[in-house]
Amino acid sequence: MSNSADPSSAYSDTERAIFDAALQVFAREGRHGARMQSIADAADINKAMLHYYFRDKATLYEEVFGYTMRRFMASFGESLKEAPTFKETLRVFIDGYVEFVRSDEAAMRLMVQENLAGGHLLGDHLRRAKKRGGAPPKILVDTIEAASAADEIRPVDPHQTVLSVVSTCLFFFVARPTVEVMHPTAGDDWEGFVEDRKEHLFELIYCGLAPR
Amino acid sequence: MSNSADPSSAYSDTERAIFDAALQVFAREGRHGARMQSIADAADINKAMLHYYFRDKATLYEEVFGYTMRRFMASFGESLKEAPTFKETLRVFIDGYVEFVRSDEAAMRLMVQENLAGGHLLGDHLRRAKKRGGAPPKILVDTIEAASAADEIRPVDPHQTVLSVVSTCLFFFVARPTVEVMHPTAGDDWEGFVEDRKEHLFELIYCGLAPR
DNA sequence: ATTCCGTTCAACCAAATGGTTAAAAAGGTG
DNA sequence: CACCTTTTTAACCATTTGGTTGAACGGAAT
């Protein structure tokens, strides 16, 4: 677990407990649905402490969301290891990205919820990150563009392609309750299902991009 | 009033206005975040009317969610028109399903939110529908299985494949605010972007499934 | 006109919720 | 210890929110 611009590193134990509890509760109940009392209970502290460390509910949410967002952005870069061929790069990225989401489903829920709400908080962070140069999917787009130019894959719109990869890696976590009911094995063995899915996704997308 | 079949057909104007308003507000603010006053305002009626037609908030939500869920289930069948080849079937399904979601993003938001919350409401409906035989993706799974058996496509896990198709058709609506910032044209011309995406998705998935 | 009944409304109530406060512990420092 | 700062707590306050009530409105049947 790295810690660049990581709020959790310089915080006290209590602050950390609040932060983690808030992430879980906000992710489960939503920005508005989350109750300060629930967060306090989850952090096993008095409700007043929330206001002592974080001014109010809005501040706490923005802090938690901003931190989550930064990790989510960084995950693109971390999942995209250099590899000799595009084929290998794709495999490693799918594996890395799925693992990232699996390791912190609460963070994923926060991101998706903010998207659903269409709040300006998300837009602000995104535009700031984009202006700052390191737009998250930029590296992925470039990778696909390069592979396309080198005839490793057929000509495709790299932006659309990145979106497709991310969609397939992410959505089954979003719809996990539905998948667990619908899929024959996912309900009994989610971990195994995720492994199968990584393989399926790699094959589907790699074949879908291969030169004809 | 306890007409549990199709709320939209036998309801009065006021009831219908409440229903539509509730769908919009629940979709935007979430199950807990939605305020009865907001719904009343959106329906342009007095707050007391909500409790006159629907007992309380929970009842209203369940009614709205149940109706939305039924439409969502049905959309699979409606999008899956018979076509001579699997290639055509896939094209028509992608087009139909994307159009369905585009025509009612609020419904999609409701479904996704309930998935994120992991509530038992969703699970109950799903299991009931599955038991009742007509499990929604069943028809799609069968179609892919048949195409696979007829060597129209390479051998794949039909469940995984259906999930991939649905993911790619749905997720860009879920993450619409992010896409609008990240994609070069989606922000200025969403409609055009959706059209491009339908084409991209068809090609990606069809190539991904084609026999090798 | 009077009665009747479904509908609509303004005012109201009790509970939940976000947020405050003053004082008590806890912890370090001379 | 005495002094000061930081952390923690319980009780409290103001507002919001879900939900209720009783009266008024309006059309149709008597």
PDB file of C-alpha atoms in Angstrom, chain A residues 27-29 32-35 73 108-109 111-119 122-123 126-127 130 135-137 154-157 159-168 170-179 181-184 193 196-198 200-201 203-210 212, chain B residues 27-29 32-35 73 108-109 111-119 122-123 126-127 130 135-137 154-157 159-168 170-179 181-184 193 196-198 200-201 203-210 212:
ATOM      1  CA  ALA A  27     -20.223   3.472   0.130  1.00  0.00           C
ATOM      2  CA  ARG A  28     -23.078   1.396   1.494  1.00  0.00           C
ATOM      3  CA  GLU A  29     -25.695   4.055   2.273  1.00  0.00           C
ATOM      4  CA  HIS A  32     -27.112  11.493   1.727  1.00  0.00           C
ATOM      5  CA  GLY A  33     -28.290   8.222   3.170  1.00  0.00           C
ATOM      6  CA  ALA A  34     -25.228   7.841   5.390  1.00  0.00           C
ATOM      7  CA  ARG A  35     -25.937   8.866   8.991  1.00  0.00           C
ATOM      8  CA  MET A  73      -6.929   7.455 -10.754  1.00  0.00           C
ATOM      9  CA  MET A 108     -15.626   1.446  -6.295  1.00  0.00           C
ATOM     10  CA  ARG A 109     -19.112   1.955  -4.880  1.00  0.00           C
ATOM     11  CA  MET A 111     -17.033   6.329  -7.377  1.00  0.00           C
ATOM     12  CA  VAL A 112     -20.056   4.810  -9.075  1.00  0.00           C
ATOM     13  CA  GLN A 113     -22.480   6.525  -6.728  1.00  0.00           C
ATOM     14  CA  GLU A 114     -20.935   9.903  -7.390  1.00  0.00           C
ATOM     15  CA  ASN A 115     -21.258   9.233 -11.092  1.00  0.00           C
ATOM     16  CA  LEU A 116     -24.907   8.296 -10.701  1.00  0.00           C
ATOM     17  CA  ALA A 117     -25.585  11.434  -8.706  1.00  0.00           C
ATOM     18  CA  GLY A 118     -23.795  13.415 -11.408  1.00  0.00           C
ATOM     19  CA  GLY A 119     -22.424  15.751  -8.756  1.00  0.00           C
ATOM     20  CA  LEU A 122     -16.572  14.400  -9.534  1.00  0.00           C
ATOM     21  CA  GLY A 123     -16.334  16.777 -12.477  1.00  0.00           C
ATOM     22  CA  LEU A 126     -11.628  14.988 -13.117  1.00  0.00           C
ATOM     23  CA  ARG A 127     -11.007  18.299 -14.861  1.00  0.00           C
ATOM     24  CA  LYS A 130      -6.936  16.161 -16.702  1.00  0.00           C
ATOM     25  CA  ALA A 135      -5.379  12.064 -17.105  1.00  0.00           C
ATOM     26  CA  PRO A 136      -5.931   8.527 -15.863  1.00  0.00           C
ATOM     27  CA  PRO A 137      -6.905   6.657 -19.032  1.00  0.00           C
ATOM     28  CA  ARG A 154      -6.697  -3.808 -35.873  1.00  0.00           C
ATOM     29  CA  PRO A 155      -7.503  -0.085 -36.168  1.00  0.00           C
ATOM     30  CA  VAL A 156      -9.928   0.957 -33.432  1.00  0.00           C
ATOM     31  CA  ASP A 157     -10.975   4.092 -31.575  1.00  0.00           C
ATOM     32  CA  HIS A 159     -11.034   5.877 -26.312  1.00  0.00           C
ATOM     33  CA  GLN A 160     -13.956   3.574 -27.022  1.00  0.00           C
ATOM     34  CA  THR A 161     -11.726   0.578 -26.480  1.00  0.00           C
ATOM     35  CA  VAL A 162     -10.467   1.761 -23.111  1.00  0.00           C
ATOM     36  CA  LEU A 163     -14.034   2.378 -22.038  1.00  0.00           C
ATOM     37  CA  SER A 164     -14.965  -1.154 -23.055  1.00  0.00           C
ATOM     38  CA  VAL A 165     -12.112  -2.673 -21.103  1.00  0.00           C
ATOM     39  CA  VAL A 166     -12.904  -0.685 -17.997  1.00  0.00           C
ATOM     40  CA  SER A 167     -16.625  -1.439 -18.322  1.00  0.00           C
ATOM     41  CA  THR A 168     -16.111  -5.173 -18.410  1.00  0.00           C
ATOM     42  CA  LEU A 170     -15.767  -2.991 -13.350  1.00  0.00           C
ATOM     43  CA  PHE A 171     -19.418  -3.641 -14.003  1.00  0.00           C
ATOM     44  CA  PHE A 172     -19.662  -7.141 -12.624  1.00  0.00           C
ATOM     45  CA  PHE A 173     -18.603  -5.722  -9.266  1.00  0.00           C
ATOM     46  CA  VAL A 174     -21.234  -3.001  -9.558  1.00  0.00           C
ATOM     47  CA  ALA A 175     -23.926  -5.562 -10.310  1.00  0.00           C
ATOM     48  CA  ARG A 176     -22.505  -8.175  -7.962  1.00  0.00           C
ATOM     49  CA  PRO A 177     -25.815  -9.009  -6.208  1.00  0.00           C
ATOM     50  CA  THR A 178     -27.485  -9.588  -9.564  1.00  0.00           C
ATOM     51  CA  VAL A 179     -24.578 -11.609 -10.897  1.00  0.00           C
ATOM     52  CA  VAL A 181     -28.139 -14.753  -8.412  1.00  0.00           C
ATOM     53  CA  MET A 182     -27.952 -15.082 -12.186  1.00  0.00           C
ATOM     54  CA  HIS A 183     -24.633 -16.773 -12.778  1.00  0.00           C
ATOM     55  CA  PRO A 184     -24.591 -20.506 -12.020  1.00  0.00           C
ATOM     56  CA  PHE A 193     -15.856 -16.568 -10.668  1.00  0.00           C
ATOM     57  CA  ASP A 196     -12.748 -17.172 -14.644  1.00  0.00           C
ATOM     58  CA  ARG A 197     -13.901 -13.726 -15.633  1.00  0.00           C
ATOM     59  CA  LYS A 198     -10.360 -12.382 -15.975  1.00  0.00           C
ATOM     60  CA  HIS A 200     -12.846 -14.678 -20.344  1.00  0.00           C
ATOM     61  CA  LEU A 201     -12.317 -10.927 -20.603  1.00  0.00           C
ATOM     62  CA  GLU A 203      -9.826 -13.671 -24.586  1.00  0.00           C
ATOM     63  CA  LEU A 204     -12.896 -11.722 -25.625  1.00  0.00           C
ATOM     64  CA  ILE A 205     -11.086  -8.409 -25.906  1.00  0.00           C
ATOM     65  CA  TYR A 206      -7.864  -9.744 -27.346  1.00  0.00           C
ATOM     66  CA  CYS A 207      -9.746 -11.612 -30.061  1.00  0.00           C
ATOM     67  CA  GLY A 208     -11.919  -8.568 -30.571  1.00  0.00           C
ATOM     68  CA  LEU A 209      -8.849  -6.426 -31.245  1.00  0.00           C
ATOM     69  CA  ALA A 210      -6.693  -8.893 -33.153  1.00  0.00           C
ATOM     70  CA  ARG A 212      -8.236  -9.755 -39.155  1.00  0.00           C
TER      71      ARG A 212
ATOM     72  CA  ALA B  27     -32.903   7.716  -9.085  1.00  0.00           C
ATOM     73  CA  ARG B  28     -31.084  10.988  -8.488  1.00  0.00           C
ATOM     74  CA  GLU B  29     -30.889  11.095  -4.678  1.00  0.00           C
ATOM     75  CA  HIS B  32     -32.457   7.101   1.568  1.00  0.00           C
ATOM     76  CA  GLY B  33     -31.376  10.459   0.214  1.00  0.00           C
ATOM     77  CA  ALA B  34     -34.667  11.095  -1.534  1.00  0.00           C
ATOM     78  CA  ARG B  35     -36.937  13.433   0.441  1.00  0.00           C
ATOM     79  CA  MET B  73     -36.267  -7.625 -17.054  1.00  0.00           C
ATOM     80  CA  MET B 108     -31.059   2.361 -14.935  1.00  0.00           C
ATOM     81  CA  ARG B 109     -29.845   4.474 -12.014  1.00  0.00           C
ATOM     82  CA  MET B 111     -31.290  -0.593 -10.684  1.00  0.00           C
ATOM     83  CA  VAL B 112     -27.613   0.176 -10.241  1.00  0.00           C
ATOM     84  CA  GLN B 113     -28.166   1.874  -6.899  1.00  0.00           C
ATOM     85  CA  GLU B 114     -30.060  -1.088  -5.554  1.00  0.00           C
ATOM     86  CA  ASN B 115     -27.209  -3.304  -6.676  1.00  0.00           C
ATOM     87  CA  LEU B 116     -24.687  -1.080  -4.935  1.00  0.00           C
ATOM     88  CA  ALA B 117     -26.709  -1.107  -1.749  1.00  0.00           C
ATOM     89  CA  GLY B 118     -26.883  -4.879  -2.043  1.00  0.00           C
ATOM     90  CA  GLY B 119     -30.380  -4.763  -0.612  1.00  0.00           C
ATOM     91  CA  LEU B 122     -33.296  -6.870  -5.506  1.00  0.00           C
ATOM     92  CA  GLY B 123     -32.446 -10.426  -4.562  1.00  0.00           C
ATOM     93  CA  LEU B 126     -34.507 -11.765  -9.001  1.00  0.00           C
ATOM     94  CA  ARG B 127     -35.038 -15.100  -7.329  1.00  0.00           C
ATOM     95  CA  LYS B 130     -35.768 -16.851 -11.905  1.00  0.00           C
ATOM     96  CA  ALA B 135     -35.018 -15.476 -16.008  1.00  0.00           C
ATOM     97  CA  PRO B 136     -34.094 -12.354 -17.991  1.00  0.00           C
ATOM     98  CA  PRO B 137     -30.708 -13.226 -19.483  1.00  0.00           C
ATOM     99  CA  ARG B 154     -16.078 -19.797 -31.165  1.00  0.00           C
ATOM    100  CA  PRO B 155     -16.765 -21.778 -27.980  1.00  0.00           C
ATOM    101  CA  VAL B 156     -17.295 -19.433 -25.038  1.00  0.00           C
ATOM    102  CA  ASP B 157     -18.983 -19.425 -21.654  1.00  0.00           C
ATOM    103  CA  HIS B 159     -22.997 -16.517 -19.091  1.00  0.00           C
ATOM    104  CA  GLN B 160     -19.704 -14.656 -19.089  1.00  0.00           C
ATOM    105  CA  THR B 161     -20.386 -13.425 -22.600  1.00  0.00           C
ATOM    106  CA  VAL B 162     -23.837 -12.093 -21.770  1.00  0.00           C
ATOM    107  CA  LEU B 163     -22.385 -10.286 -18.793  1.00  0.00           C
ATOM    108  CA  SER B 164     -19.753  -8.696 -21.021  1.00  0.00           C
ATOM    109  CA  VAL B 165     -22.323  -7.507 -23.537  1.00  0.00           C
ATOM    110  CA  VAL B 166     -24.556  -6.032 -20.856  1.00  0.00           C
ATOM    111  CA  SER B 167     -21.562  -4.423 -19.116  1.00  0.00           C
ATOM    112  CA  THR B 168     -20.418  -2.599 -22.201  1.00  0.00           C
ATOM    113  CA  LEU B 170     -24.728  -0.227 -19.676  1.00  0.00           C
ATOM    114  CA  PHE B 171     -21.621   1.042 -17.978  1.00  0.00           C
ATOM    115  CA  PHE B 172     -21.011   4.107 -20.078  1.00  0.00           C
ATOM    116  CA  PHE B 173     -24.403   5.374 -18.942  1.00  0.00           C
ATOM    117  CA  VAL B 174     -23.503   4.646 -15.335  1.00  0.00           C
ATOM    118  CA  ALA B 175     -20.245   6.558 -15.660  1.00  0.00           C
ATOM    119  CA  ARG B 176     -21.687   9.203 -17.965  1.00  0.00           C
ATOM    120  CA  PRO B 177     -20.281  12.219 -16.068  1.00  0.00           C
ATOM    121  CA  THR B 178     -16.796  10.717 -16.175  1.00  0.00           C
ATOM    122  CA  VAL B 179     -17.102   9.758 -19.825  1.00  0.00           C
ATOM    123  CA  VAL B 181     -15.100  14.700 -19.290  1.00  0.00           C
ATOM    124  CA  MET B 182     -12.686  12.048 -20.498  1.00  0.00           C
ATOM    125  CA  HIS B 183     -13.872  11.284 -24.008  1.00  0.00           C
ATOM    126  CA  PRO B 184     -12.947  13.922 -26.605  1.00  0.00           C
ATOM    127  CA  PHE B 193     -21.183   9.367 -29.001  1.00  0.00           C
ATOM    128  CA  ASP B 196     -20.473   5.593 -32.325  1.00  0.00           C
ATOM    129  CA  ARG B 197     -20.405   3.379 -29.297  1.00  0.00           C
ATOM    130  CA  LYS B 198     -23.057   1.024 -30.614  1.00  0.00           C
ATOM    131  CA  HIS B 200     -17.733   0.050 -31.726  1.00  0.00           C
ATOM    132  CA  LEU B 201     -19.351  -2.445 -29.350  1.00  0.00           C
ATOM    133  CA  GLU B 203     -17.428  -4.798 -33.871  1.00  0.00           C
ATOM    134  CA  LEU B 204     -15.457  -5.476 -30.706  1.00  0.00           C
ATOM    135  CA  ILE B 205     -17.755  -8.214 -29.502  1.00  0.00           C
ATOM    136  CA  TYR B 206     -18.469  -9.764 -32.866  1.00  0.00           C
ATOM    137  CA  CYS B 207     -14.762  -9.997 -33.659  1.00  0.00           C
ATOM    138  CA  GLY B 208     -14.169 -11.223 -30.124  1.00  0.00           C
ATOM    139  CA  LEU B 209     -16.592 -14.104 -30.665  1.00  0.00           C
ATOM    140  CA  ALA B 210     -15.864 -14.949 -34.300  1.00  0.00           C
ATOM    141  CA  ARG B 212     -10.692 -18.300 -35.286  1.00  0.00           C
TER     142      ARG B 212
END
